[in-house]
Amino acid sequence: MFYEEEYASYVKRLRRLAAAEATAFADLSDAVPGAQWGYWIDGPDPIHFDEEGHRTLAARLDDAFGAHMAQP
């Protein structure tokens, strides 16, 4: 879906922005293993996860942002 170089540059810019703003950042590009992606018309769905994939993504988001969300 993405050109590797463009995506790497995009993530690099996001990391710099997050650092400049002193905020949390999580690169989730490899958060969900391929086996947890959904299926669409007899093939892998490059956009949606299966139920376990959603749990995996939620756990990664909690790891990255959970402590920040709990602050008043």
CSV table of C-alpha atoms in Angstrom, one decimal:
chain,number,residue,atom,x,y,z
A,1,MET,CA,0.0,0.0,0.0
A,2,PHE,CA,2.9,2.4,0.6
A,3,TYR,CA,6.3,3.1,-0.9
A,4,GLU,CA,8.8,2.0,1.7
A,5,GLU,CA,11.0,5.1,1.4
A,6,GLU,CA,8.1,7.4,1.6
A,7,TYR,CA,6.6,5.6,4.6
A,8,ALA,CA,10.0,5.6,6.4
A,9,SER,CA,10.3,9.4,5.8
A,10,TYR,CA,6.7,9.9,7.1
A,11,VAL,CA,7.3,8.0,10.3
A,12,LYS,CA,10.6,9.9,10.8
A,13,ARG,CA,8.8,13.2,10.5
A,14,LEU,CA,6.1,12.0,13.0
A,15,ARG,CA,8.7,10.9,15.5
A,16,ARG,CA,10.4,14.4,15.3
A,17,LEU,CA,7.0,16.1,15.7
A,18,ALA,CA,6.1,14.0,18.7
A,19,ALA,CA,9.5,14.7,20.2
A,20,ALA,CA,9.2,18.4,19.6
A,21,GLU,CA,5.8,18.4,21.2
A,22,ALA,CA,6.9,16.2,24.1
A,23,THR,CA,4.2,13.7,23.3
A,24,ALA,CA,4.0,9.9,23.0
A,25,PHE,CA,4.3,8.3,19.6
A,26,ALA,CA,3.9,4.7,18.5
A,27,ASP,CA,4.8,3.3,15.1
A,28,LEU,CA,2.2,0.6,14.7
A,29,SER,CA,3.2,-0.5,11.2
A,30,ASP,CA,4.3,-3.9,12.4
A,31,ALA,CA,2.1,-4.2,15.4
A,32,VAL,CA,-0.3,-6.9,14.1
A,33,PRO,CA,1.2,-10.1,12.6
A,34,GLY,CA,0.0,-11.2,9.2
A,35,ALA,CA,-1.9,-14.2,10.6
A,36,GLN,CA,-4.2,-11.7,12.5
A,37,TRP,CA,-5.3,-9.8,9.4
A,38,GLY,CA,-8.7,-10.4,8.0
A,39,TYR,CA,-9.8,-12.0,4.7
A,40,TRP,CA,-11.5,-10.5,1.8
A,41,ILE,CA,-12.6,-12.2,-1.4
A,42,ASP,CA,-10.5,-15.3,-0.8
A,43,GLY,CA,-7.4,-13.4,0.1
A,44,PRO,CA,-5.8,-11.3,2.8
A,45,ASP,CA,-7.5,-8.0,3.6
A,46,PRO,CA,-4.7,-5.3,3.7
A,47,ILE,CA,-6.9,-2.9,5.8
A,48,HIS,CA,-8.8,-4.9,8.4
A,49,PHE,CA,-7.8,-7.2,11.3
A,50,ASP,CA,-9.5,-10.2,12.7
A,51,GLU,CA,-10.7,-10.3,16.3
A,52,GLU,CA,-7.3,-11.3,17.7
A,53,GLY,CA,-5.6,-8.6,15.5
A,54,HIS,CA,-7.8,-5.9,17.2
A,55,ARG,CA,-6.8,-7.2,20.6
A,56,THR,CA,-3.1,-7.1,19.6
A,57,LEU,CA,-3.4,-3.5,18.3
A,58,ALA,CA,-5.3,-2.4,21.5
A,59,ALA,CA,-2.5,-3.9,23.6
A,60,ARG,CA,0.1,-2.0,21.7
A,61,LEU,CA,-1.9,1.2,21.9
A,62,ASP,CA,-2.2,0.7,25.7
A,63,ASP,CA,1.5,0.0,26.0
A,64,ALA,CA,2.3,3.3,24.2
A,65,PHE,CA,-0.4,5.6,25.5
A,66,GLY,CA,-2.2,4.0,28.5
A,67,ALA,CA,-0.1,5.8,31.1
A,68,HIS,CA,-0.7,9.1,29.4
A,69,MET,CA,-4.5,8.5,29.2
A,70,ALA,CA,-4.7,7.8,32.9
A,71,GLN,CA,-3.4,11.2,33.8
A,72,PRO,CA,-5.9,13.8,34.9
